[in-house]
Coordinates of C-alpha atoms in Angstrom, one line a residue:
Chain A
X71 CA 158.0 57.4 7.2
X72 CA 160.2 59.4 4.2
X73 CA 156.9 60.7 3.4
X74 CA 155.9 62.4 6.8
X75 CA 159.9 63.4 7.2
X76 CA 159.8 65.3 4.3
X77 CA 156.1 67.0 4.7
X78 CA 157.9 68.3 7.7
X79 CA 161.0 69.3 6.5
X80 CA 158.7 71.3 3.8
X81 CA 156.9 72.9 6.7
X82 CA 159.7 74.1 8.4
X83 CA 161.2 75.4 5.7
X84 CA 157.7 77.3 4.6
X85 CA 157.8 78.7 8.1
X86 CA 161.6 79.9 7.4
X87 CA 160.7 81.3 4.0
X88 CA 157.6 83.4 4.8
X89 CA 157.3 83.3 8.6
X90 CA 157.5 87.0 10.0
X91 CA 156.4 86.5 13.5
X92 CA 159.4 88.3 15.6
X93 CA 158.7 91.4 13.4
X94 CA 154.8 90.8 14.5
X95 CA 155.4 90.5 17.5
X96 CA 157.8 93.6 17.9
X97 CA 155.5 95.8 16.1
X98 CA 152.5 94.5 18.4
X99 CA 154.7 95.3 21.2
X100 CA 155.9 98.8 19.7
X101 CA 151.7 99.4 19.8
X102 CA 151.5 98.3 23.4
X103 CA 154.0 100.2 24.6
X104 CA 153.1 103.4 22.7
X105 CA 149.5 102.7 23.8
X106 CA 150.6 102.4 27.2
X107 CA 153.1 105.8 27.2
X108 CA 149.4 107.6 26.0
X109 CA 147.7 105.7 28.6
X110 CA 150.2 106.4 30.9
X111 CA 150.7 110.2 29.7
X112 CA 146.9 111.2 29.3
X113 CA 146.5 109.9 33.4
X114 CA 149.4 112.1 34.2
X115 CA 148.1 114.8 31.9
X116 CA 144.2 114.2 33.9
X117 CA 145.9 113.9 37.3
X118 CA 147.7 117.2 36.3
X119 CA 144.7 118.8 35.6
X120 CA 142.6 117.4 38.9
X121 CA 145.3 118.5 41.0
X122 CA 145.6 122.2 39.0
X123 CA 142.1 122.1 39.3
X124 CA 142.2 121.8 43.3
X125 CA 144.5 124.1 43.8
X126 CA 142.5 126.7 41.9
X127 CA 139.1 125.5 43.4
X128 CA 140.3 125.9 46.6
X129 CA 141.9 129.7 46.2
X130 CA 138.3 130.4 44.6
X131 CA 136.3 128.6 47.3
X132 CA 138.2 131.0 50.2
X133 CA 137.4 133.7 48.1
X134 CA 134.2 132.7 48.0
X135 CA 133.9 132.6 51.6
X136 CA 135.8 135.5 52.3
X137 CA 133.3 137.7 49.9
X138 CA 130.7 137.0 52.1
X139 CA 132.0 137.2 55.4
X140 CA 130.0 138.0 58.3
X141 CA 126.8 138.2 56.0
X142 CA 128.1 141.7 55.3
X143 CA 126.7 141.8 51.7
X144 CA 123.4 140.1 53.1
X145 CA 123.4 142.9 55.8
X146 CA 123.8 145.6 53.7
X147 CA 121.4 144.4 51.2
X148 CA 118.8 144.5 54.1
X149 CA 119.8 147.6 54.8
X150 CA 119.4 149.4 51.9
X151 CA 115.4 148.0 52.0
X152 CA 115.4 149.5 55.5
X153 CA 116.7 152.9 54.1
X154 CA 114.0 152.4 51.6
X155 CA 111.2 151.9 54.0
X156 CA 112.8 154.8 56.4
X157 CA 112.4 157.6 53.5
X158 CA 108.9 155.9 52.9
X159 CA 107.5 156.2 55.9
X160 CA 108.9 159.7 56.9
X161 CA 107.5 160.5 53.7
X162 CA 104.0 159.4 54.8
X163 CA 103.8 160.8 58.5
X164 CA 105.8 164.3 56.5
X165 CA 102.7 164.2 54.3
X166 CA 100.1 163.7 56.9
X167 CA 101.6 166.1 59.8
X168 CA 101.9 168.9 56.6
X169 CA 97.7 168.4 56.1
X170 CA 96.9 167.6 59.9
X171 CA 99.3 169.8 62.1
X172 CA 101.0 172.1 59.8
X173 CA 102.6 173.5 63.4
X174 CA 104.5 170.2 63.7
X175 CA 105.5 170.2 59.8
X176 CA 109.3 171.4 60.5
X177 CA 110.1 168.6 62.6
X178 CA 108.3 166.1 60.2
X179 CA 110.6 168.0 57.3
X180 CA 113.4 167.6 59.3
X181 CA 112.8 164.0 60.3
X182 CA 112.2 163.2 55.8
X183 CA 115.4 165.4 55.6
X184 CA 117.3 162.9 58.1
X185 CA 116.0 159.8 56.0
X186 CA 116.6 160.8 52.9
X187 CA 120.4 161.5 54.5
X188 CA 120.8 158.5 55.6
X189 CA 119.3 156.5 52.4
X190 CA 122.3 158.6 50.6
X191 CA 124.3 157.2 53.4
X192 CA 123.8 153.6 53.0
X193 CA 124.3 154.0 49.2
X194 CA 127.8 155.3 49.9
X195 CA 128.2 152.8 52.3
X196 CA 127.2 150.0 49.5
X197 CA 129.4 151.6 47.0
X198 CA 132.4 151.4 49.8
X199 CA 131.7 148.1 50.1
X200 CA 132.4 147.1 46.5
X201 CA 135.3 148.6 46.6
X202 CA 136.6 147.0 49.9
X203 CA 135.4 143.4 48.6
X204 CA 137.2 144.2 45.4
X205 CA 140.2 145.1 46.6
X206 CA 140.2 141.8 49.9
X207 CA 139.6 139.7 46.8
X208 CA 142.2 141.0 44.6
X209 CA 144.9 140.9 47.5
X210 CA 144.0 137.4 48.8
X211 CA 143.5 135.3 45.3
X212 CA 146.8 137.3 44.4
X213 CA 148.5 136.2 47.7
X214 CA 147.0 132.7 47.7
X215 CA 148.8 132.8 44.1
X216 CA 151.7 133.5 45.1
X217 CA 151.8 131.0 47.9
X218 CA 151.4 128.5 45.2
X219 CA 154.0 129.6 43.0
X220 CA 156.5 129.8 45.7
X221 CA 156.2 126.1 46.6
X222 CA 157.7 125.5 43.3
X223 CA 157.4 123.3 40.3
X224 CA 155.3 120.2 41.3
X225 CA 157.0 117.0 39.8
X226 CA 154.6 114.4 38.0
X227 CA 156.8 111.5 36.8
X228 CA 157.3 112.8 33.3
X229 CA 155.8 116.0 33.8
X230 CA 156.9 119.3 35.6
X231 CA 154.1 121.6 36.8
X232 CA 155.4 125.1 37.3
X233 CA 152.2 127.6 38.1
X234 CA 152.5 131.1 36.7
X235 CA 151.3 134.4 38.3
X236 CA 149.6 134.9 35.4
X237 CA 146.2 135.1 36.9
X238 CA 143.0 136.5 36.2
X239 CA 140.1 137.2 38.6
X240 CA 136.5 138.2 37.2
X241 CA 134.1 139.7 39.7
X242 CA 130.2 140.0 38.6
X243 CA 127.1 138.2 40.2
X244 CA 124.7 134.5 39.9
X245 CA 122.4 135.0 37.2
X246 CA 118.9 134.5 37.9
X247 CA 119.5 135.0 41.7
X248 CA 117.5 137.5 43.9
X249 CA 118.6 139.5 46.5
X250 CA 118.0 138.5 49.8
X251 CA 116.2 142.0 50.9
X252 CA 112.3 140.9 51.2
X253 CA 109.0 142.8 51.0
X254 CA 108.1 145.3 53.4
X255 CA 105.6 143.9 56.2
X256 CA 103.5 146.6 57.5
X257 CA 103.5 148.8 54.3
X258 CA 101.3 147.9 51.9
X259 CA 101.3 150.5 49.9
X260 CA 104.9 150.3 49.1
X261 CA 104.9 146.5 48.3
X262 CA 101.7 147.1 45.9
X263 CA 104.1 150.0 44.6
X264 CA 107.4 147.5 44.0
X265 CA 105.2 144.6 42.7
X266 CA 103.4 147.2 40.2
X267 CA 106.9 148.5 39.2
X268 CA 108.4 144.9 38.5
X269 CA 111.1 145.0 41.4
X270 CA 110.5 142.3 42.6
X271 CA 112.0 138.8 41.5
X272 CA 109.5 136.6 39.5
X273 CA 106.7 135.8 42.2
X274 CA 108.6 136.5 45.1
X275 CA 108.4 138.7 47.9
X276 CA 112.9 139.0 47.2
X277 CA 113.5 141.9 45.5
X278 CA 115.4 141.6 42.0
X279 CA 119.4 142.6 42.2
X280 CA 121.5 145.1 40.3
X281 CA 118.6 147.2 39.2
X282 CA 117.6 150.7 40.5
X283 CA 115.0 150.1 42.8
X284 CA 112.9 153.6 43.1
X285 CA 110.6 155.1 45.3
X286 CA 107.2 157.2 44.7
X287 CA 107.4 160.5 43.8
X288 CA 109.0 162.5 44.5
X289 CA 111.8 160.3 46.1
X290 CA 112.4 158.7 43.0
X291 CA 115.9 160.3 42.5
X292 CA 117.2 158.2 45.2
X293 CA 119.0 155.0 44.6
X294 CA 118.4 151.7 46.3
X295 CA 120.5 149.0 44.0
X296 CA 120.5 145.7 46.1
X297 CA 123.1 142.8 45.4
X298 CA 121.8 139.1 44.3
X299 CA 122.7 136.9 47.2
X300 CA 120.8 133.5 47.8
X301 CA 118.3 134.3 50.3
X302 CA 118.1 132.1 53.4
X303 CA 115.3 129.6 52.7
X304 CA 114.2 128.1 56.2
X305 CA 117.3 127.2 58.2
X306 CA 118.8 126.5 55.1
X307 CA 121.9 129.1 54.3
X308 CA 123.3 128.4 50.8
X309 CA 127.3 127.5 50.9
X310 CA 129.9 128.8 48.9
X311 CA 130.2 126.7 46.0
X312 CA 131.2 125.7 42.6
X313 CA 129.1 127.2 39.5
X314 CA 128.5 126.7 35.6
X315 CA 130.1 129.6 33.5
X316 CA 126.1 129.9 32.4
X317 CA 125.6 130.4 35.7
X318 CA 128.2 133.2 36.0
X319 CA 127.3 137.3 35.0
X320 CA 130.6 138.5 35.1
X321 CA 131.3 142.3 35.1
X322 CA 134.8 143.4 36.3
X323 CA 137.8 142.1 35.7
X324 CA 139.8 142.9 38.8
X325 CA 143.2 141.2 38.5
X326 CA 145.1 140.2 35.2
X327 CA 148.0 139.4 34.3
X328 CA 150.7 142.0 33.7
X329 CA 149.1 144.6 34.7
X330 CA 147.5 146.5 38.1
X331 CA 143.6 147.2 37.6
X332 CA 141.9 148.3 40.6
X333 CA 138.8 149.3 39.1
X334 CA 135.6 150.6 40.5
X335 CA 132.8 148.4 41.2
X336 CA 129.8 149.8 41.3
X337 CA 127.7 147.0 42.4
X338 CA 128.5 144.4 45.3
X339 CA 130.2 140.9 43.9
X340 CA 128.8 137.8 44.6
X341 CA 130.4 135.4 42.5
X342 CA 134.3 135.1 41.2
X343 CA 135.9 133.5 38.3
X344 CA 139.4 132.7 38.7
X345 CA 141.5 131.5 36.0
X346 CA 145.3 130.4 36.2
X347 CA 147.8 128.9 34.6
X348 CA 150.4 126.5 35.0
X349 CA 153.2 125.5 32.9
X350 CA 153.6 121.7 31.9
X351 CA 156.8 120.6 30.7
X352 CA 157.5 117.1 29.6
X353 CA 160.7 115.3 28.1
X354 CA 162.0 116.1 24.6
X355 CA 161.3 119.8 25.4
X356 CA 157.2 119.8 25.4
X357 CA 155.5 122.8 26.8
X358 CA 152.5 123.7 27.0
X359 CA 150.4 126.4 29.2
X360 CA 147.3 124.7 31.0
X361 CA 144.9 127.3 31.9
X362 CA 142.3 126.4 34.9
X363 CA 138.8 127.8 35.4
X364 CA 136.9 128.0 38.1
X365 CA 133.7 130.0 39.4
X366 CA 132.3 130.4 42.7
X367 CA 129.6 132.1 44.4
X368 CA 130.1 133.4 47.9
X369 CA 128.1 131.9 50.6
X370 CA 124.3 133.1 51.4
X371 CA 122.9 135.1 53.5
X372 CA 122.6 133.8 56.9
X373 CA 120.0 136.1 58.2
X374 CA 116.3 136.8 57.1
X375 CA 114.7 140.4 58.0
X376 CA 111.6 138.9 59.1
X377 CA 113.4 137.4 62.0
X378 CA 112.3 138.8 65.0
X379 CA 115.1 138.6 68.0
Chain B
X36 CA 97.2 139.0 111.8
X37 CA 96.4 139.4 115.2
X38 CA 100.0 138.5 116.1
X39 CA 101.2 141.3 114.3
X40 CA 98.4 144.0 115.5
X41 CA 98.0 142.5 118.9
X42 CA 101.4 143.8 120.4
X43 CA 100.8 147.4 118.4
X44 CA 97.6 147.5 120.4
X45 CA 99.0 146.9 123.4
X46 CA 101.5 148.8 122.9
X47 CA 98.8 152.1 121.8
X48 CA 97.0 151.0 125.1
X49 CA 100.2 151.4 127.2
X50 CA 100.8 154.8 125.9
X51 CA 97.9 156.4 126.5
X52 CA 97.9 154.9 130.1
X53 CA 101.1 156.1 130.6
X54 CA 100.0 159.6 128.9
X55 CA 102.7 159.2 126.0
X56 CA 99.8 159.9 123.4
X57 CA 102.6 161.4 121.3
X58 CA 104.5 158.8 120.7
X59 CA 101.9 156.3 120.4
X60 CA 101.0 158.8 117.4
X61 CA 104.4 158.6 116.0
X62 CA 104.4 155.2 115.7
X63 CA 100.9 154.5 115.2
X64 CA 101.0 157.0 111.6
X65 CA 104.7 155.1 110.6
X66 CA 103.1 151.8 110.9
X67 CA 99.7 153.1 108.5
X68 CA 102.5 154.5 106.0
X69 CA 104.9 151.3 106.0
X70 CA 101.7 149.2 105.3
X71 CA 100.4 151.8 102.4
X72 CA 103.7 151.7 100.7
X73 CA 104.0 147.7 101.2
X74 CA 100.5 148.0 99.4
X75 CA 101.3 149.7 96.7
X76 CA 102.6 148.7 93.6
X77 CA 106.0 148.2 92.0
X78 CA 107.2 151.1 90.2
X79 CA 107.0 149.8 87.0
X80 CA 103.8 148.1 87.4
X81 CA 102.4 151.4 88.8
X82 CA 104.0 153.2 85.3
X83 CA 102.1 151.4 83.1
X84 CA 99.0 151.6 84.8
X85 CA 98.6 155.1 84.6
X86 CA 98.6 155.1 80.8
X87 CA 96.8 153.5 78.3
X88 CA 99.2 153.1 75.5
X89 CA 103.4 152.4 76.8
X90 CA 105.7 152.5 74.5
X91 CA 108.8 150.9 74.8
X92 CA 111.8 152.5 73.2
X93 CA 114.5 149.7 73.0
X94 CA 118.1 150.2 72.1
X95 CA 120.6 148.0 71.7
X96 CA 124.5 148.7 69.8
X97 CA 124.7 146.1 67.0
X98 CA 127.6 144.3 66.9
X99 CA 130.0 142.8 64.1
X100 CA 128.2 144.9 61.0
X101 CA 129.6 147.6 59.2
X102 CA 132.2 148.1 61.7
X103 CA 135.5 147.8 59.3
X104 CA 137.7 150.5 58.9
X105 CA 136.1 154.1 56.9
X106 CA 132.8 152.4 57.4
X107 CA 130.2 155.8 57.1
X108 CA 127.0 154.1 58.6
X109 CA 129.2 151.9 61.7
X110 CA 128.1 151.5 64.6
X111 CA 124.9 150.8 64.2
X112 CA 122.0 151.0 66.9
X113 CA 119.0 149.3 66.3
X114 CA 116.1 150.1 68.5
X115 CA 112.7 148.1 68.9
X116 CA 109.7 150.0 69.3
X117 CA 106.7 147.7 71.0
X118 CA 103.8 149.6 72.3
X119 CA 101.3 147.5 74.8
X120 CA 98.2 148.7 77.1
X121 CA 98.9 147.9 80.7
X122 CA 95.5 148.4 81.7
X123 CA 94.0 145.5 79.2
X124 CA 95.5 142.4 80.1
X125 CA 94.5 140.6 77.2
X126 CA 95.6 143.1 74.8
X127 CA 99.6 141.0 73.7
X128 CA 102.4 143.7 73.3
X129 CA 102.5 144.7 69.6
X130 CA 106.3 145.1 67.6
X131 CA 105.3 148.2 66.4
X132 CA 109.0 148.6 64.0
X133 CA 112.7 148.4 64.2
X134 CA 115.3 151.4 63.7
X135 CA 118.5 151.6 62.6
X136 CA 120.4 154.4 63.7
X137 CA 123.9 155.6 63.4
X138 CA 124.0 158.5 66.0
X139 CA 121.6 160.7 65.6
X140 CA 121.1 160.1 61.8
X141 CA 118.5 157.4 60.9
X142 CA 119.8 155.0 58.3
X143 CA 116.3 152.2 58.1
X144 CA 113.4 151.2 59.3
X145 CA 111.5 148.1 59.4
X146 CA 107.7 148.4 59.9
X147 CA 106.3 145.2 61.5
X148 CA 102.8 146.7 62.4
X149 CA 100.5 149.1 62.0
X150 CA 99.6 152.0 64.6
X151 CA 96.2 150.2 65.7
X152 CA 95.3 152.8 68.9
X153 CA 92.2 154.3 70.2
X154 CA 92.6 157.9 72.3
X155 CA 93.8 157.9 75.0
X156 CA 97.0 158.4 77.2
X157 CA 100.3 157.7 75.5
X158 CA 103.6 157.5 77.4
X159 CA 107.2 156.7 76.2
X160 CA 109.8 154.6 77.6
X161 CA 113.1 154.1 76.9
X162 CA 115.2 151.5 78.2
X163 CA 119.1 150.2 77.0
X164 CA 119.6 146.8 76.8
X165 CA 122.9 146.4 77.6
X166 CA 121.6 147.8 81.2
X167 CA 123.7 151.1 80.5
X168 CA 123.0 153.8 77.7
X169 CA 126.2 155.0 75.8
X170 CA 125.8 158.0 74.0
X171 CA 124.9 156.9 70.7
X172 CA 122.2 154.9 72.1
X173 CA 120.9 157.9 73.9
X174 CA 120.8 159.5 70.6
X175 CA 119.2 156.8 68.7
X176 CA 116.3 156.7 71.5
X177 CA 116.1 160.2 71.5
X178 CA 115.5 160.1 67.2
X179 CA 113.2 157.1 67.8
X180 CA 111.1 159.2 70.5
X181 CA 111.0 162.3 68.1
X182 CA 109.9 160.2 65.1
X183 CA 107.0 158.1 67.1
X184 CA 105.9 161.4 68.5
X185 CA 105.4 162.5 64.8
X186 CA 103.9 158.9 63.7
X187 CA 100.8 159.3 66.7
X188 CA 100.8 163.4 66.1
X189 CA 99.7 162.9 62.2
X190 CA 97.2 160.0 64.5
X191 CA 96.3 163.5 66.4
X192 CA 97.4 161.3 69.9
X193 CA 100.1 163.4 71.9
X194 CA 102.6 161.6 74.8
X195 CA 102.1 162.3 77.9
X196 CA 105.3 161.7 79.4
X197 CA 108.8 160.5 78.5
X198 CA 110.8 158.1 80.9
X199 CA 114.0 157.8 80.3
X200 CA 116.9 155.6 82.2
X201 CA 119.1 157.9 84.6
X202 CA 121.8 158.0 82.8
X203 CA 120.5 158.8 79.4
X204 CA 118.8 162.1 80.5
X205 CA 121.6 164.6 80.4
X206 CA 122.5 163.2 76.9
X207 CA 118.9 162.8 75.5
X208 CA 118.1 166.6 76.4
X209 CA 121.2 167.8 74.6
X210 CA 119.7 165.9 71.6
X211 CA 116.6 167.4 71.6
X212 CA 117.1 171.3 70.5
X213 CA 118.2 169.7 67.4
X214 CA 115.0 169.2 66.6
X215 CA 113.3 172.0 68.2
X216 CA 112.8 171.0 71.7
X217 CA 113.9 172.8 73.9
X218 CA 114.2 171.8 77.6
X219 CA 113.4 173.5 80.4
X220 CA 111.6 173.3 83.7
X221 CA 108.1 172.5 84.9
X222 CA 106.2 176.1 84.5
X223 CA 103.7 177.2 87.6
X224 CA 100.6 176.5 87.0
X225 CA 99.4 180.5 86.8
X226 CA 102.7 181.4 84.3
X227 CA 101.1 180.8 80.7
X228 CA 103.8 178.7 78.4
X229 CA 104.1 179.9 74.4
X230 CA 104.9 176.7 72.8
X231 CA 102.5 174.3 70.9
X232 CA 103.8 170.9 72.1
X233 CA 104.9 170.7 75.9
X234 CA 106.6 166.6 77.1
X235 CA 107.4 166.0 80.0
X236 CA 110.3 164.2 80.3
X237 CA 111.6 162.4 83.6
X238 CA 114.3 159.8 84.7
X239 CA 112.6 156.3 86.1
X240 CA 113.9 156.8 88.9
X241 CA 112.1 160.0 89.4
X242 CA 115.6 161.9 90.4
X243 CA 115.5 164.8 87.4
X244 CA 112.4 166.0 85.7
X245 CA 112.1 168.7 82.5
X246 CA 109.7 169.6 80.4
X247 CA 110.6 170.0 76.3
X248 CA 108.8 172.9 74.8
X249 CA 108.5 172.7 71.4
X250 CA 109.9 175.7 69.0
X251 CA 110.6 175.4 65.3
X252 CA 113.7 173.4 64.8
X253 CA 117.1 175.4 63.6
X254 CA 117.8 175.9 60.4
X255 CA 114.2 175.0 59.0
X256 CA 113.7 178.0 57.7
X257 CA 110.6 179.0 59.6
X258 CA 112.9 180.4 62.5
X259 CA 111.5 184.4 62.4

């Protein structure tokens, strides 16, 4: 009985000795509860960033659908081919009337005169254009912006959101799209022409965007440039939607930060990139700028010029 | 049949009993006109029929493109050209192209066919579809008109006629000296007419008729 008394008497006293269990246990603690202020602060950080990545998503995907509003870009591209296959064909009945009926060759001048007007027309028209979508996009992403920033900072249990202005809003086009302008129907001569001359986009009958599209001598010094635009496959019109940066050829910053831009565009836009940035602020004085990305493409065209109506 | 003739008859038989031969000739040549024109065909049937080759000129104002603010090419008329043979029933209608006109000033085309004809007799009409033609869809008609007549010239095929809604006339002739037609009308018979190309050009209805004489258009340089 003495015996067992003191082996436990020994044991408790070990335990007293060497025993660091509330230490243990508060460092074990200290970990858990620094694992779950990361836990806690990397799903606020993430949350943060989904809802900064809405908002931006959202100004991007109105832009988007703004760009291409009405199918204007798809219209115009279609009529730039039809400008193209105007001059053409004046230029044929010009050429035959001038061999067959040199009598009648005035009016046939007159009517190739009138085409080539009205090809120089449309190209105005296309360049007027750019400029108008630039400067739509510019004042809605800038205004959608500001919308943002006046609802104030956005309060995230230990974080403070507080968008910036300072925006910036890239313009260019979707890489390895075509335009949604197609072959010519009746004229095969010209469609032997483009598909000799490489204007058309890989073994399509769409012809290939942001290149100058010529005719035959000696209207070669006119300039048909078409826009790339997703085509209407079928019934099936393309949305506006989200796309990879290796998707994205961009070519004109339009709005940055600090400073007005307005530049020219010289070719139709069809895709945006949008970056802004948002302030987050946590306790003990952290800040850091959180800068969101997004690129859309505008919506496709809705109408195909083999339609007949 | 019988019903209808029977009383007509008696009617003729009373007359010349009664010695009122002229008035049973009055009526007698009424009635044979009523039932000639009740035979004959409706005007647009008749139209056709008379030519080989009818063109139809159709313009209609395009709505909702290019019409924002500074816009240089807005509004936009887009005519369809379909050319069918009303005496060959089997022959379908054939979408010959689509214009695009702003005004007077082409700005596309679309060819959908080729300009498949054998001689014969070629005539023009142009109709609006919105039931009206406003002036720059008698413009764009007019253009289209001028540039077919050039497409079946180089095809050595002339047009026989123009038709042209009522209301589009007065603003299609002031179009045409433009391009060196000048309008003017018919010339007798025995009065000899200087001009190389001579159209006739007349409303459906048949109210106004012209005839465009072709000189060398202004300005191309081949005036003297």
């Amino acid at each position: 009985m003495t015996e067992r008394h003191n082996s436990s008497l020994n044991q408790r006293v070990r335990r007293t000795c060497s025993g660091g269990v509330l230490p243990l246990i508060m460092l074990v603690a200290t970990i858990i509860a620094a694992l779950i202020l990361v836990a806690i602060g990397t799903s606020l950080l993430m949350l943060s960033n989904a809802k900064l990545n809405s908002t931006t998503e959202n100004i991007g995907l109105q832009a988007a659908v703004q760009l291409n509003k009405g199918d204007r870009i798809g219209e115009m591209n279609a009529m730039i081919e039809r400008s193209r296959e105007a001059v053409f064909t004046s230029r044929r009945a010009y050429d035959d009337i001038a061999k067959q009926a040199p009598h009648v060759e005035p009016l046939a001048r007159l009517l190739l005169d009138d085409a080539r007007v009205g090809a120089t027309r449309v190209e105005e028209e296309r360049q007027l254009l750019s400029g108008m979508l630039g400067k739509e996009l510019e004042i809605s992403i800038t205004s959608k912006v500001k919308e943002t920033n006046d609802r104030g900072p956005m309060n995230l249990m230990l974080l403070t959101l507080t968008p910036t202005e300072n925006t910036i809003v890239e313009v260019g086009s979707l890489r390895d799209m075509p335009s949604n302008a197609t072959a010519p129907v009746a004229l095969e001569q010209l469609k032997e022409f483009d598909r000799s001359a490489g204007y058309f986009y890989q073994k399509t009958d769409f012809y290939r965007p942001e290149i100058s599209v010529k005719l035959p001598a000696p209207d070669n010094d006119l300039n048909f440039v078409f826009a790339s635009l997703h085509p209407r496959i079928k019934d099936t019109i393309a949305s506006a939607r989200l796309i990879t940066p290796d998707d994205f050829d961009g070519r004109t910053v339009i709005v940055a930060p600090g400073r007005l831009i307005r530049p020219r565009l010289h070719n139709l836009p069809t895709a945006i990139r949008v970056v802004t940035k948002t302030n987050v602020s946590a306790p003990l004085n952290l800040r850091e700028d959180m800068a969101i990305t997004t690129i859309v493409s505008a919506t496709g065209s809705e109408k195909s010029d083999n339609d007949s109506d | 049949m019988n019903k209808i003739l029977g009383p007509i008859f008696d009617f003729c038989g009373i007359g010349f009993r009664k010695g009122r031969l002229a008035c049973a000739l009055v009526f007698l040549t009424t009635a044979l006109a009523t039932l000639l024109i009740l035979q004959l065909p409706c005007k647009s049937q008749s139209l056709g029929k008379t030519y080989d080759y009818l063109f139809l000129i159709e313009t209609e104002q395009v709505r909702d493109q290019f019409e924002y603010n500074n816009s240089i090419i807005g509004p936009v008329v887009k005519t369809k050209i379909t050319y069918s043979q009303p005496n060959n029933e089997d022959a379908e209608p054939v979408h010959y192209e689509d214009l695009w006109m702003h005004g007077w000033n082409i700005l596309g085309c679309r060819r959908m066919h080729d300009l498949d004809l054998q001689s014969g007799q070629v005539a023009f009409e142009v109709r609006h579809k919105s039931g009206f033609g406003s002036l720059q869809e008698a413009e764009a008609a007019a253009k289209a008109a001028l540039r077919l007549f050039v497409d079946l010239y180089a095809r050595r095929q002339s047009v026989s006629v123009i038709l042209v809604p009522d209301e589009s006339m007065g603003y299609m002739l002031n179009q045409m000296p433009q391009a060196g037609f000048t309008p003017g009308p018919e010339s007798a018979p025995d009065v000899p007419v200087y001009s190389p190309i001579v159209i006739p050009i007349r409303t459906v209805s048949g109210s106004q008729k012209q005839v465009l004489y072709y000189t060398t258009p202004p300005g191309s340089g081949d005036d003297e």
